[in-house]
Amino acid sequence: MSIEVRNLSKHFGAYTALGNVSLKVDTGRLTALLGPSGSGKTTLLRIIAGLEYPDPSADPEAGRVLFHGEDVSHVAAGKRGVGFVFQHYALFKHMTVSDNIAFGLTVLPRATRPSREQIAARVRELLGLVQLDQLGGRLPDQLSGGQRQRVALARALAVNPKVLLLDEPFGALDAQVRKEMRSWLRRLHEQIHVTTVFVTHDQEEALELADEVVVMNNARIEQVGDPQEVYDRPVSPFVIEFLGNVNRLAAGTGKLRTPGEDVLYVRPHDVDIQRGTSDPHALRARVLHVFSAGSYGRVLLQRADSGEQFEAEIARDRLGDLELKQGEEVNVVFRHVRLFPRGEFTEADVRDGRLSEAPRPGAPPVHGAGEHI
Amino acid sequence: MSDSSTATAARVEARLEGDCLHVAVGGQWRITRNRPAWADVLAARTPARVRLEPAADLAAWDSSLVLFADEARRWCEGHDAYCDLTALPPAVTQLVTQIAGAQVGNVPPPRAAPNLLAWLGGLATDAWRRTHNNTEFVGECALGVLFVLRHPRKFRWRDCLGEMQQCGAKALPIVGLISFLVGVTLAYTGALVLRQVGGDIWLADLIGLAMVREMAAVMTAVVLAGRTGAAFAATLGNMKAGEEIDAFVTLGIRPVVFLVLPRVVALGLMTPLLALYANALGMIGGLVVAKQVLSIQPSAYWVEMLANVSLSDIATGMIKAVAFGLIVGLAGCLRGLQAERSAAGVGRAATSAVVTALLLLVVADAVFAVLFHILGL
């Protein structure tokens, strides 16, 4: 079952949640909606589910949601055949795990409702699928976060949805459980092959789990593509900055000559350090600090010509061979760079300190270098 | 110190190259001192591009420079010009970006007199939005009732019975206590007047009629508004915040049929029963006072009351009680479903449910008073 949305717009008061968004998701794919908070990804998911409706538009083609080419814009959420897993699971607290899973089936109209035995069998099957065989009699409060997550998934799957939608499925789990759930969900998807869309703000999760990544920012879709494509060929500074650590260097100055005034983006793992060569065109940089703990070594460097600082990630044995000393000058080679014209600032600019998440509006200003009050 | 800072005060040099205005900032930027105004720098020029650069003598800087850069950025935004701040120290650009992204939520509104038209317009759109939401809810409830009438098996009798126990049986102690005390209070107040005219025995009529026609239904509904209406709002608000309501919707269940109707029906059924109970307790309260203070024999009190309180009086009380129960239930569920998705939203929903219910109760009571007067009941 493919999903298509056409020219969706959604405003909450003066706030734009979605600005003319169009998207097509192919049958059986696992798609990630990736973006910072407030980028409109959850709103898009809720509109696909029928929990929210797009702004009315004069154009009859705009604001439509199609499942398998069929217009479901005016179909109630319960009749769209979607399974929805909510961010905080939304399990019915007063019902046992089995009752929660069976709920979608027991409330079906008599004509389409399976028999009691069939429902019980389906619940057993789903409990097995989500690996909670023994826990059918428990109440949601007696489960751990990861288990609740799987119950919510089983409940969504009970009604044989044609589309599975997950809102920040792992957002409320701790890092270890999150990693396990990620590979588990991937295996589950390969097992059941339901068209799945999930929302996340974790780029690692999106890149690892999804067949296709939809990067959203400011109520718009920035780029759609498979993980490799969005990572290797980002179309905008926002995408490259959102999808992991990246160094920003001013091109058009010093050794980095370009025709225009551009910003050069290079991932730390694409920076190589060489010493000894006397290539006059090589970029020279001074070693400021070497962090050798961790799975790879990190080197903080400073460009000799412009003074900009940037980071390199280098395999630890290679780092050992180099024997870098603080303050020495080395040659730097970039294996893979992206150039973008110097333009508007992106949200990720603020994360100059490479914070893991962009600061929320209204957060106190970060005190950087320079003298502040 | 002050000598040196005056010597290198904040300084701006602007030169126009083509359509690009290069602005070199130099000197010492201190928020405690005056800083150049952007309008003066611009001097009525309208460049298509603006580039801020540090001059060679740019010494210490603080928020003052950030504010200046932000002024430039805002001017550029307003005039569709391209603003380049990348040459400034990175911390400045970083802070300016943060200012640009910050919501201006906590800035106090301007002190200027509010625009009367804008204020009225705001009120009107707000009122329209509320009316729309409330009408939608009432309409959905009506559709839900039709749905349940067509599919009686879909009605959640089990939930309804649970609610009936919660809002009915479990409310007996508090409703009993309050009605008894209302009877006592009425008796003392009535005794003050009736004693002066020697009509002590009419106390029985006063209390009987007041309880049956008015106080029992109103006091029961007030108790239920605080006890049950607020609980409905809190429960539904919590379910909304926890996305459980959305979960119902995606599983094809109408929240109105599944959550609202059992609750409202339970209250509609239990309120008249509680009001009957309140009648009895109120009369007993009056009777106790009559015996103790006015020395009226209980049998005399009873006979006098029977002579004046008719079945139609009780019926008017019961009709009111049903209506009040529905009002309290609907107000609670409405506010619960309208709650914002947050813990604070749940609290506000509960408060709002009580206020809404009490307001509607009093209005409905007045309407009933007029109606019964016209009908001669």
PDB file of C-alpha atoms in Angstrom, chain A residues 46 51 77-78 82 84 86-88 90-93 103-104 107 109-110 155 261 342-343 350 352 359 361-362 365-366 369-373, chain B residues 30-31 51 60-62 82 84-86 90-91 94-95 97-98 101-103 153-154 242-244 246-253 258 341:
ATOM      1  CA  ARG A  46      -0.886  12.599  12.069  1.00  0.00           C
ATOM      2  CA  LEU A  51      -5.874  12.380  13.291  1.00  0.00           C
ATOM      3  CA  ALA A  77      -8.956   7.616  10.867  1.00  0.00           C
ATOM      4  CA  GLY A  78     -10.478   4.356  12.036  1.00  0.00           C
ATOM      5  CA  VAL A  82      -3.568   2.422   9.674  1.00  0.00           C
ATOM      6  CA  PHE A  84      -0.428   3.990  14.810  1.00  0.00           C
ATOM      7  CA  PHE A  86       2.190   6.713  19.751  1.00  0.00           C
ATOM      8  CA  GLN A  87       5.197   8.378  21.252  1.00  0.00           C
ATOM      9  CA  HIS A  88       4.153   7.520  24.795  1.00  0.00           C
ATOM     10  CA  ALA A  90      -0.988   5.292  24.818  1.00  0.00           C
ATOM     11  CA  LEU A  91      -1.734   1.833  26.185  1.00  0.00           C
ATOM     12  CA  PHE A  92      -5.067   1.461  27.952  1.00  0.00           C
ATOM     13  CA  LYS A  93      -3.908   1.354  31.550  1.00  0.00           C
ATOM     14  CA  PHE A 103      -8.895  -4.269  21.672  1.00  0.00           C
ATOM     15  CA  GLY A 104      -8.875  -3.274  18.010  1.00  0.00           C
ATOM     16  CA  VAL A 107     -14.548  -3.495  18.998  1.00  0.00           C
ATOM     17  CA  PRO A 109     -18.707  -4.654  14.220  1.00  0.00           C
ATOM     18  CA  ARG A 110     -20.189  -8.108  14.710  1.00  0.00           C
ATOM     19  CA  ARG A 155      -1.846  -3.516  19.283  1.00  0.00           C
ATOM     20  CA  GLU A 261      32.544  32.762  -1.780  1.00  0.00           C
ATOM     21  CA  ARG A 342      27.572  31.309   1.515  1.00  0.00           C
ATOM     22  CA  GLY A 343      23.970  31.984   2.242  1.00  0.00           C
ATOM     23  CA  VAL A 350      23.920  27.581  16.214  1.00  0.00           C
ATOM     24  CA  ASP A 352      28.833  25.499  16.449  1.00  0.00           C
ATOM     25  CA  PRO A 359      18.821  24.827  21.192  1.00  0.00           C
ATOM     26  CA  PRO A 361      13.749  28.836  20.931  1.00  0.00           C
ATOM     27  CA  GLY A 362      13.905  30.840  24.099  1.00  0.00           C
ATOM     28  CA  PRO A 365      22.226  32.109  24.914  1.00  0.00           C
ATOM     29  CA  VAL A 366      25.318  29.987  24.886  1.00  0.00           C
ATOM     30  CA  ALA A 369      34.353  33.057  22.922  1.00  0.00           C
ATOM     31  CA  GLY A 370      34.709  36.782  23.321  1.00  0.00           C
ATOM     32  CA  GLU A 371      33.740  38.938  26.187  1.00  0.00           C
ATOM     33  CA  HIS A 372      30.139  38.873  27.168  1.00  0.00           C
ATOM     34  CA  ILE A 373      28.278  40.416  29.968  1.00  0.00           C
TER      35      ILE A 373
ATOM     36  CA  ARG B  30      30.579  48.124  25.643  1.00  0.00           C
ATOM     37  CA  ILE B  31      26.910  47.771  26.451  1.00  0.00           C
ATOM     38  CA  ARG B  51      28.595  42.781   4.998  1.00  0.00           C
ATOM     39  CA  ALA B  60      36.857  43.836  23.335  1.00  0.00           C
ATOM     40  CA  TRP B  61      33.167  43.387  22.486  1.00  0.00           C
ATOM     41  CA  ASP B  62      30.071  42.303  24.316  1.00  0.00           C
ATOM     42  CA  TYR B  82      21.393  39.859   1.965  1.00  0.00           C
ATOM     43  CA  ASP B  84      26.604  38.617   5.643  1.00  0.00           C
ATOM     44  CA  LEU B  85      27.904  38.358   9.195  1.00  0.00           C
ATOM     45  CA  THR B  86      30.370  35.563   8.602  1.00  0.00           C
ATOM     46  CA  PRO B  90      32.075  33.355  15.242  1.00  0.00           C
ATOM     47  CA  ALA B  91      30.603  33.930  18.694  1.00  0.00           C
ATOM     48  CA  GLN B  94      26.296  32.471  16.750  1.00  0.00           C
ATOM     49  CA  LEU B  95      24.556  34.785  19.182  1.00  0.00           C
ATOM     50  CA  THR B  97      21.498  33.488  14.959  1.00  0.00           C
ATOM     51  CA  GLN B  98      20.218  32.588  18.371  1.00  0.00           C
ATOM     52  CA  GLY B 101      15.645  32.018  16.266  1.00  0.00           C
ATOM     53  CA  ALA B 102      14.433  32.982  19.707  1.00  0.00           C
ATOM     54  CA  GLN B 103      10.734  33.365  20.207  1.00  0.00           C
ATOM     55  CA  ARG B 153     -25.107  -3.230  21.778  1.00  0.00           C
ATOM     56  CA  LYS B 154     -22.382  -0.692  21.135  1.00  0.00           C
ATOM     57  CA  GLY B 242      -1.374  10.375  26.774  1.00  0.00           C
ATOM     58  CA  GLU B 243      -2.684  10.110  23.187  1.00  0.00           C
ATOM     59  CA  GLU B 244      -5.100   7.393  24.293  1.00  0.00           C
ATOM     60  CA  ASP B 246      -6.006   9.296  19.395  1.00  0.00           C
ATOM     61  CA  ALA B 247      -5.386   5.577  19.871  1.00  0.00           C
ATOM     62  CA  PHE B 248      -9.153   5.031  20.105  1.00  0.00           C
ATOM     63  CA  VAL B 249      -9.677   7.050  16.952  1.00  0.00           C
ATOM     64  CA  THR B 250      -7.115   5.062  14.967  1.00  0.00           C
ATOM     65  CA  LEU B 251      -8.741   1.827  16.132  1.00  0.00           C
ATOM     66  CA  GLY B 252     -12.014   3.053  14.700  1.00  0.00           C
ATOM     67  CA  ILE B 253     -13.734   3.993  17.929  1.00  0.00           C
ATOM     68  CA  PHE B 258     -16.912   5.092  24.007  1.00  0.00           C
ATOM     69  CA  ARG B 341      -1.769  17.850  25.677  1.00  0.00           C
TER      70      ARG B 341
END
